């Protein structure tokens, strides 16, 4: 899409009908929890929007976030909008390599000073910056450099938002999230491992429509997408209420689609739009496929006990520790009994 | 570390360790303490039978007192049975016990467990108010009782709120509920709630003592 072409013209050229475009606008407005009256505003803003410059930095990541976005059920309006942004730097997707690629990033930063959106996926190693470098530049330095003139940062994926897998105990690289380094720019955390494609396009749509960042929750995530937990929106919730749980992945309960709470589903403590927006052209999400939610959009989800331990199981220690506590109690009991006997004996001698 | 992480991790671990150490301390201390020698001639040698009989007979009100304590007795049973049904038969609780014990048992549908919990809570609140209003009950109620009641009532209220998602953030109310229960774990060995583990022993002791004295109680 040429830079002087607006999004509406571009979509028409790509064969997207007015009806299809408005349908997308309605869905996006609905996803963002906007009132129906805002649909026209969304449509008008998106149709006339100029392509914003986006610089995408990939640090300690698995490319799953990029895969999630680029392999979303294309061709859709969402993917066209994704195409319609000016993705000026993305070292997985761009044709340029080496110093040429870095020169493109620097040029885009200079040309769009104060206006470009910085998308980051992956965590940043601060323990030893040499763990992850691009063109000899450490992730830390590149992030600081790219962040200084950006409009806002979108931390895509749990690694960029909260540290993610690289941050898991014992965190050998000293991995941290974007928000632990950048303090003076608005940061939108689009967490998930990977995040839902519609959420990132929703955030972009919000930016294009209103020119601002959406309302965020306490963890810096768009409240419209992360405002409700999976459990509250789960289609298996009635089975939870009835006390019908799958105990193994191949028992009768599993075959009948009962609640996966006992198999470690983290739905009750996980905030994301999986149960409503869903994946794979809206056909399903992990729980629908028979596996419990692993809580991938929450901070430190790798270190919250086992994926297959129920939420209420807790980490109560070991049986040896409980026996140790009993031994300590017994020793205290013996000590207090001896002290009591001495006290009684002394009292008896005093009386005599 | 979030509040829920703390509640499910160090909070749970240390409260269990303190409860076990405290209970063992009390049992060992009592058994190894100096027992007064009874020099009187025993009226009966069947002290074991007497102790076991009392465990059963004390489960029903004495005939002479039945009329006066019927209300307290029935409501006491409702509250105790309801409390243990909620603790032992609510599926998320069973999942917790399974993680500690290694085995599980069938539970109640969550809706039914909720109804049981609500009835139990209502009875407990009523008994607490009666304790505060009734002149005799007020005289025999100590701070220990009130602290125990506050901890148990708040554990049940937070549990009902968590299971019905009546609080905006589920993980917050769940953490508060678990922390509340952990406070209960710590409080049990050092309060009258110790009867949760000692009621059989104390009934047996009283029964065998009375039997030796020739008292049929």
XYZ file of C-alpha atoms in Angstrom:
569
model
C 0.000 0.000 0.000
C 1.470 3.370 -0.998
C 2.046 5.719 1.913
C -0.342 8.369 0.550
C -3.186 5.891 0.119
C -5.669 5.608 2.954
C -6.836 2.325 4.416
C -10.351 2.513 2.924
C -8.980 2.876 -0.616
C -6.507 0.085 -0.021
C -9.149 -2.321 1.254
C -11.447 -1.551 -1.711
C -8.572 -2.306 -4.077
C -8.009 -5.584 -2.265
C -11.617 -6.561 -2.965
C -13.037 -6.003 0.510
C -16.686 -4.938 0.156
C -18.214 -2.083 2.116
C -20.407 -4.658 3.890
C -17.354 -6.766 4.829
C -15.513 -3.697 6.059
C -18.447 -2.524 8.208
C -18.831 -6.047 9.580
C -15.212 -5.932 10.648
C -15.713 -2.470 12.192
C -18.759 -3.720 14.146
C -16.845 -6.765 15.364
C -13.853 -4.637 16.324
C -16.039 -2.093 18.145
C -17.751 -4.957 19.942
C -14.426 -6.564 20.853
C -13.211 -3.260 22.236
C -16.422 -2.979 24.289
C -17.415 0.223 22.475
C -21.099 1.199 22.150
C -22.895 0.500 18.818
C -22.865 4.229 18.093
C -19.070 4.051 17.868
C -19.154 1.716 14.840
C -19.585 4.607 12.395
C -16.705 6.451 14.041
C -14.522 3.335 13.830
C -15.452 2.849 10.160
C -14.796 6.463 9.248
C -11.531 6.609 11.145
C -10.271 3.331 9.707
C -11.338 4.184 6.166
C -9.444 7.461 6.220
C -6.498 6.325 8.320
C -3.013 6.831 6.932
C -0.720 3.890 7.439
C 1.181 4.278 10.671
C 4.829 3.352 10.848
C 5.486 0.262 12.908
C 8.891 -0.914 14.008
C 8.831 -4.479 15.244
C 11.700 -5.661 17.440
C 12.117 -9.362 18.163
C 14.264 -10.219 21.130
C 14.396 -13.437 23.204
C 11.388 -15.103 21.576
C 10.345 -18.176 19.613
C 8.673 -16.295 16.715
C 5.360 -17.813 17.847
C 3.865 -14.330 18.241
C 4.761 -13.403 14.666
C 3.488 -16.789 13.472
C 0.240 -16.195 15.294
C -0.293 -12.860 13.561
C 0.916 -13.661 10.100
C -0.770 -17.049 9.975
C -4.093 -15.769 11.215
C -6.888 -16.955 8.968
C -5.829 -14.911 5.962
C -7.021 -13.260 3.843
C -9.212 -11.299 6.249
C -9.823 -7.669 6.948
C -7.704 -8.101 10.065
C -4.761 -9.371 8.075
C -5.244 -6.645 5.464
C -5.131 -4.050 8.194
C -2.013 -5.732 9.429
C -0.656 -5.507 5.881
C -1.774 -1.898 5.695
C 0.452 -0.653 8.458
C 3.874 0.443 7.367
C 5.921 -2.327 8.872
C 9.261 -0.633 8.487
C 11.339 -3.134 10.414
C 10.730 -6.758 11.321
C 13.780 -8.936 11.006
C 11.767 -12.128 10.484
C 9.584 -10.735 7.714
C 11.712 -8.102 5.991
C 13.714 -8.796 2.860
C 16.643 -6.640 3.903
C 19.352 -8.138 6.083
C 22.404 -7.089 8.020
C 23.418 -3.429 8.112
C 20.881 -2.567 5.396
C 18.076 -3.701 7.680
C 19.416 -1.690 10.587
C 19.756 1.366 8.345
C 16.051 0.948 7.400
C 15.107 0.893 11.091
C 17.146 4.000 11.835
C 15.669 5.786 8.825
C 12.106 4.865 9.860
C 12.771 6.084 13.401
C 14.133 9.377 12.101
C 11.372 9.881 9.518
C 8.502 9.113 11.956
C 9.953 10.641 15.104
C 7.390 10.686 17.906
C 4.748 8.990 15.733
C 5.771 5.406 15.136
C 4.497 2.464 17.076
C 7.129 0.201 18.530
C 6.083 -3.449 18.693
C 8.286 -5.702 20.776
C 8.109 -9.457 21.112
C 10.472 -11.405 23.288
C 12.095 -10.594 26.601
C 15.264 -8.589 27.110
C 18.310 -10.259 28.718
C 19.891 -7.840 31.164
C 21.933 -10.404 33.134
C 24.308 -10.698 30.219
C 23.276 -8.664 27.145
C 25.406 -10.935 24.920
C 22.757 -13.647 25.157
C 20.772 -11.861 22.449
C 22.120 -9.332 19.984
C 21.061 -8.065 16.553
C 23.759 -6.729 14.228
C 26.029 -6.598 17.243
C 23.593 -4.398 19.171
C 22.293 -5.762 22.439
C 18.535 -6.063 22.867
C 18.729 -3.646 25.767
C 20.466 -0.933 23.740
C 18.214 -1.441 20.723
C 15.066 -1.197 22.843
C 16.240 1.966 24.585
C 17.225 3.525 21.267
C 13.995 2.633 19.462
C 11.779 3.558 22.413
C 13.065 7.087 22.876
C 11.186 8.543 19.871
C 8.188 6.225 19.611
C 4.548 7.174 20.229
C 3.723 4.038 22.176
C 4.986 0.524 22.681
C 2.981 -2.649 22.115
C 4.588 -5.512 24.018
C 3.343 -8.524 22.069
C 3.377 -11.882 23.805
C 3.989 -12.840 27.399
C 7.792 -12.668 27.007
C 7.730 -8.967 26.101
C 4.845 -8.197 28.462
C 5.984 -10.078 31.577
C 9.273 -11.858 30.851
C 7.604 -15.118 29.827
C 9.479 -18.373 29.425
C 13.003 -16.848 29.419
C 12.119 -15.256 32.760
C 11.151 -18.636 34.282
C 13.118 -19.764 37.293
C 16.188 -19.769 37.369
C 16.100 -17.126 34.604
C 19.640 -17.777 33.314
C 19.732 -14.754 30.989
C 18.300 -12.266 33.476
C 15.301 -11.809 31.164
C 12.941 -8.914 31.898
C 9.862 -7.415 30.292
C 9.717 -4.174 28.298
C 7.962 -2.333 31.135
C 10.841 -3.093 33.493
C 13.167 -1.088 31.241
C 11.063 1.624 29.601
C 9.287 3.851 32.089
C 8.492 7.011 30.136
C 6.354 5.692 27.262
C 2.835 4.257 27.151
C 3.104 0.470 26.991
C 0.279 -1.839 25.912
C 0.839 -5.414 26.993
C -0.786 -7.860 24.586
C 0.097 -10.980 26.522
C -0.421 -14.582 25.539
C 1.814 -17.382 24.390
C 1.064 -16.547 21.644
C -1.432 -13.674 21.793
C -4.694 -13.792 19.844
C -4.273 -12.141 16.397
C -7.576 -10.250 16.733
C -6.296 -8.625 19.905
C -3.284 -7.069 18.207
C -5.384 -5.897 15.244
C -7.950 -4.597 17.745
C -5.259 -2.563 19.478
C -4.087 -1.210 16.107
C -7.682 -0.452 15.108
C -8.150 1.463 18.351
C -5.000 3.423 17.696
C -6.051 4.210 14.114
C -9.570 5.182 15.219
C -8.879 7.292 18.263
C -5.191 8.095 17.949
C -4.712 6.953 21.520
C -4.045 3.779 23.431
C -7.019 1.768 24.717
C -8.068 1.511 28.349
C -5.690 -0.841 30.148
C -6.075 -3.175 33.126
C -3.765 -3.250 36.158
C -1.221 -5.289 34.172
C -1.198 -2.853 31.264
C -3.352 -5.060 29.000
C -6.278 -3.751 26.900
C -9.207 -4.085 29.291
C -11.602 -4.851 26.423
C -9.793 -8.119 25.712
C -8.376 -9.000 29.115
C -11.242 -7.825 31.312
C -12.799 -11.229 31.949
C -11.378 -14.538 32.944
C -11.580 -17.642 30.792
C -13.645 -19.523 33.394
C -16.478 -16.977 33.342
C -16.788 -17.294 29.553
C -16.003 -20.992 29.248
C -18.615 -23.184 27.563
C -17.673 -25.959 30.042
C -18.634 -23.803 33.028
C -21.999 -25.606 33.569
C -20.072 -28.845 34.168
C -18.022 -27.095 36.846
C -21.244 -25.984 38.530
C -22.653 -29.515 38.360
C -19.469 -30.974 39.814
C -18.714 -32.955 36.653
C -14.973 -33.082 36.087
C -12.648 -35.035 33.823
C -10.135 -36.836 36.032
C -7.847 -37.974 33.191
C -7.506 -37.018 29.540
C -9.125 -40.220 28.336
C -11.844 -40.961 30.866
C -15.587 -40.755 30.360
C -15.640 -37.168 31.660
C -13.021 -36.091 29.113
C -14.974 -37.743 26.301
C -18.166 -36.027 27.419
C -16.456 -32.643 27.514
C -16.677 -32.095 31.260
C -14.812 -29.386 33.151
C -11.004 -29.640 33.112
C -10.453 -27.954 36.504
C -9.047 -31.124 38.074
C -6.665 -31.564 35.148
C -5.060 -28.246 35.992
C -7.111 -25.793 33.923
C -6.076 -22.262 34.927
C -9.181 -20.668 33.387
C -10.451 -19.224 36.685
C -7.295 -17.145 37.192
C -6.507 -16.304 33.568
C -7.719 -13.132 31.864
C -7.874 -13.341 28.098
C -10.337 -13.404 25.201
C -9.674 -17.021 24.102
C -13.127 -18.256 25.139
C -14.907 -15.499 23.212
C -12.695 -14.503 20.255
C -11.222 -18.013 19.898
C -8.565 -19.270 17.475
C -8.385 -20.843 14.026
C -11.096 -18.817 12.352
C -13.047 -18.701 15.570
C -13.502 -22.457 15.620
C -12.003 -23.225 19.002
C -9.546 -22.621 21.776
C -7.417 -24.945 23.922
C -10.222 -25.948 26.307
C -12.460 -26.757 23.346
C -9.671 -28.997 22.055
C -9.701 -30.906 25.346
C -6.742 -29.342 27.142
C -7.002 -27.054 30.143
C -5.951 -23.419 29.969
C -2.303 -23.056 31.034
C -2.721 -19.388 31.955
C -0.268 -18.193 29.287
C -1.429 -14.574 29.374
C -0.617 -14.184 33.083
C 2.748 -13.146 34.552
C 5.051 -15.988 35.660
C 2.719 -18.677 34.357
C 5.666 -21.050 33.953
C 6.447 -20.904 37.657
C 2.945 -21.315 39.081
C 3.193 -25.026 39.845
C 2.438 -27.725 37.289
C 0.234 -27.165 34.265
C -1.683 -30.273 35.336
C -2.100 -29.393 39.031
C -5.504 -27.926 39.944
C -5.459 -24.294 41.068
C -6.529 -25.282 44.567
C -3.756 -27.882 44.908
C -1.206 -25.420 46.182
C 2.469 -25.926 46.846
C 2.336 -27.206 50.384
C 5.842 -28.576 50.575
C 6.828 -32.214 50.917
C 5.769 -35.052 53.201
C 9.289 -34.952 54.668
C 8.755 -31.324 55.677
C 5.456 -32.215 57.336
C 7.193 -35.025 59.226
C 9.903 -32.548 60.183
C 7.256 -30.195 61.583
C 5.796 -33.098 63.568
C 9.278 -33.851 64.939
C 9.752 -30.210 65.970
C 6.329 -30.271 67.644
C 7.198 -33.508 69.453
C 10.483 -32.024 70.683
C 8.646 -28.943 71.947
C 6.079 -31.227 73.617
C 8.811 -33.203 75.391
C 10.486 -29.971 76.456
C 7.288 -28.455 77.825
C 6.399 -31.726 79.617
C 9.816 -31.816 81.300
C 9.497 -28.171 82.303
C 5.996 -28.801 83.694
C 7.186 -31.805 85.686
C 10.038 -29.780 87.184
C 7.687 -26.961 88.065
C 5.226 -29.334 89.726
C 7.989 -31.105 91.637
C 9.368 -27.815 92.916
C 5.884 -26.699 93.968
C 5.363 -30.002 95.769
C 8.688 -29.675 97.627
C 7.778 -26.139 98.672
C 4.471 -27.361 100.112
C 6.184 -30.195 102.001
C 4.794 -12.817 43.668
C 1.049 -12.248 43.614
C -1.184 -12.629 46.647
C -2.481 -15.932 45.242
C 1.066 -17.173 44.633
C 1.895 -16.400 48.257
C -1.294 -18.030 49.531
C -0.779 -21.202 47.491
C 2.976 -21.320 48.108
C 4.755 -20.157 51.283
C 1.495 -19.295 53.077
C 0.058 -22.775 52.657
C 3.311 -24.506 53.446
C 4.091 -22.595 56.631
C 0.545 -22.658 57.978
C 0.439 -26.454 57.577
C 3.856 -26.831 59.209
C 2.819 -24.612 62.135
C -0.443 -26.520 62.573
C 1.271 -29.907 62.587
C 4.031 -28.746 64.940
C 1.439 -27.138 67.239
C -0.836 -30.181 67.344
C 2.079 -32.545 68.003
C 3.351 -30.216 70.720
C -0.035 -30.285 72.468
C -0.508 -34.066 72.255
C 3.034 -34.958 73.315
C 2.988 -32.322 76.065
C -0.249 -33.695 77.523
C 0.802 -37.353 77.364
C 4.274 -36.818 78.806
C 3.156 -34.347 81.445
C 2.830 -35.436 85.044
C -0.430 -37.270 85.562
C -1.821 -37.146 89.080
C -1.891 -40.605 90.587
C -5.388 -41.660 91.616
C -5.018 -43.303 95.037
C -8.698 -44.105 95.510
C -9.970 -47.660 95.156
C -11.437 -48.082 91.628
C -15.227 -48.633 91.534
C -14.838 -50.258 88.146
C -11.948 -51.810 86.213
C -13.667 -51.363 82.808
C -12.075 -47.992 82.160
C -11.521 -48.663 78.433
C -15.164 -49.595 77.886
C -16.185 -46.561 79.927
C -14.047 -44.283 77.796
C -15.378 -45.694 74.531
C -18.977 -45.563 75.802
C -18.632 -41.884 76.657
C -17.383 -41.096 73.146
C -20.772 -42.319 71.914
C -23.082 -41.172 74.718
C -21.723 -37.608 74.620
C -22.854 -37.400 71.012
C -26.461 -37.097 72.224
C -27.769 -34.788 74.937
C -28.239 -36.253 78.420
C -31.919 -37.105 78.948
C -32.233 -34.796 81.945
C -30.900 -31.839 79.975
C -32.444 -32.655 76.610
C -35.294 -30.156 76.811
C -33.027 -27.253 77.704
C -30.278 -27.854 75.175
C -32.231 -29.286 72.236
C -31.925 -26.110 70.136
C -28.197 -25.769 70.751
C -27.722 -29.444 70.047
C -29.599 -29.576 66.745
C -28.132 -26.357 65.396
C -24.697 -27.524 66.518
C -25.099 -30.699 64.497
C -26.370 -28.790 61.456
C -23.418 -26.432 61.541
C -20.788 -29.137 62.109
C -22.156 -31.487 59.429
C -22.631 -28.607 57.002
C -19.126 -27.331 57.640
C -17.490 -30.703 57.033
C -19.675 -31.400 53.995
C -18.510 -28.088 52.531
C -14.873 -28.710 53.381
C -14.747 -32.340 52.298
C -17.235 -32.548 49.425
C -16.651 -29.367 47.416
C -14.666 -30.456 44.344
C -11.917 -27.771 44.430
C -11.326 -28.730 48.087
C -11.102 -32.403 47.115
C -8.489 -31.439 44.523
C -6.502 -29.822 47.350
C -6.790 -32.900 49.605
C -5.795 -35.116 46.701
C -2.593 -33.107 46.271
C -1.749 -33.714 49.936
C -3.091 -37.254 50.463
C -2.686 -38.721 46.997
C -6.282 -39.912 46.635
C -9.687 -38.369 45.997
C -13.357 -39.151 46.635
C -16.653 -38.213 44.972
C -17.875 -34.703 45.694
C -21.104 -32.749 45.580
C -22.252 -30.680 42.599
C -20.925 -27.168 43.152
C -24.458 -25.739 43.345
C -25.426 -28.186 46.086
C -22.184 -27.536 48.001
C -23.009 -23.842 47.802
C -26.488 -24.371 49.260
C -25.006 -26.463 52.088
C -22.405 -23.756 52.745
C -25.051 -21.023 52.781
C -27.240 -22.928 55.281
C -24.190 -23.660 57.427
C -23.134 -20.035 57.397
C -26.643 -18.849 58.291
C -26.790 -21.247 61.260
C -23.325 -20.227 62.401
C -24.173 -16.524 62.265
C -27.374 -17.213 64.204
C -25.447 -19.179 66.861
C -22.884 -16.377 67.095
C -25.608 -13.766 67.633
C -27.248 -15.983 70.239
C -23.892 -16.301 71.966
C -23.665 -12.520 72.076
C -27.235 -11.976 73.270
C -28.003 -14.894 75.605
C -26.835 -13.904 79.135
C -25.509 -17.344 80.105
C -23.860 -17.960 76.738
C -22.259 -14.541 76.933
C -20.749 -15.370 80.328
C -19.136 -18.582 79.143
C -17.832 -17.128 75.878
C -14.221 -16.042 75.826
C -12.118 -14.063 73.364
C -10.847 -17.413 72.084
C -14.402 -18.300 70.989
C -14.987 -14.975 69.266
C -11.673 -15.120 67.404
C -12.489 -18.660 66.251
C -15.939 -17.590 65.113
C -14.608 -14.591 63.183
C -12.000 -16.718 61.402
C -14.504 -19.450 60.469
C -17.271 -17.081 59.401
C -14.900 -15.030 57.247
C -13.471 -18.230 55.718
C -16.988 -19.304 54.748
C -17.987 -15.866 53.443
C -14.846 -15.542 51.306
C -15.260 -19.151 50.123
C -18.830 -18.523 48.990
C -17.750 -15.279 47.293
C -14.921 -17.077 45.502
C -17.016 -20.024 44.326
C -19.792 -17.749 43.049
C -17.386 -15.207 41.529
C -19.058 -12.442 43.543
C -15.850 -10.415 43.667
C -14.467 -8.571 40.613
C -11.136 -10.397 40.656
C -11.514 -14.136 41.254
C -7.832 -14.685 42.051
C -7.921 -11.955 44.729
C -10.918 -13.327 46.608
C -9.543 -16.864 46.191
C -6.244 -15.717 47.717
C -8.075 -14.008 50.605
C -10.093 -17.198 51.177
C -6.994 -19.397 51.179
C -5.134 -16.988 53.502
C -8.170 -17.021 55.783
C -8.086 -20.812 55.905
C -4.351 -20.695 56.561
C -5.024 -18.415 59.533
C -7.469 -21.084 60.699
C -4.760 -23.772 60.346
C -2.421 -21.712 62.527
C -5.137 -20.896 65.069
C -6.404 -24.493 65.531
C -3.626 -25.902 67.774
C -3.542 -22.867 70.050
C -7.267 -22.452 70.632
C -10.420 -24.342 71.557
C -10.615 -25.332 67.912
C -8.053 -27.959 68.885
C -11.146 -30.068 69.646
C -11.170 -30.760 65.904
C -8.390 -33.247 66.630
C -8.703 -33.817 70.388
C -12.421 -34.423 70.916
C -12.091 -38.204 70.804
C -9.142 -38.215 73.211
C -10.768 -35.859 75.706
C -14.074 -37.729 75.663
C -12.264 -41.004 76.180
C -10.240 -39.571 79.034
C -13.304 -38.181 80.823
C -15.239 -41.428 80.228
C -12.523 -43.680 81.595
C -11.986 -41.375 84.602
C -15.692 -41.354 85.417
C -15.889 -45.129 84.984
C -13.130 -45.598 87.513
C -15.054 -43.360 89.889
C -18.196 -45.406 89.283
C -20.036 -42.614 87.483
C -22.097 -43.681 84.489
C -21.741 -40.692 82.173
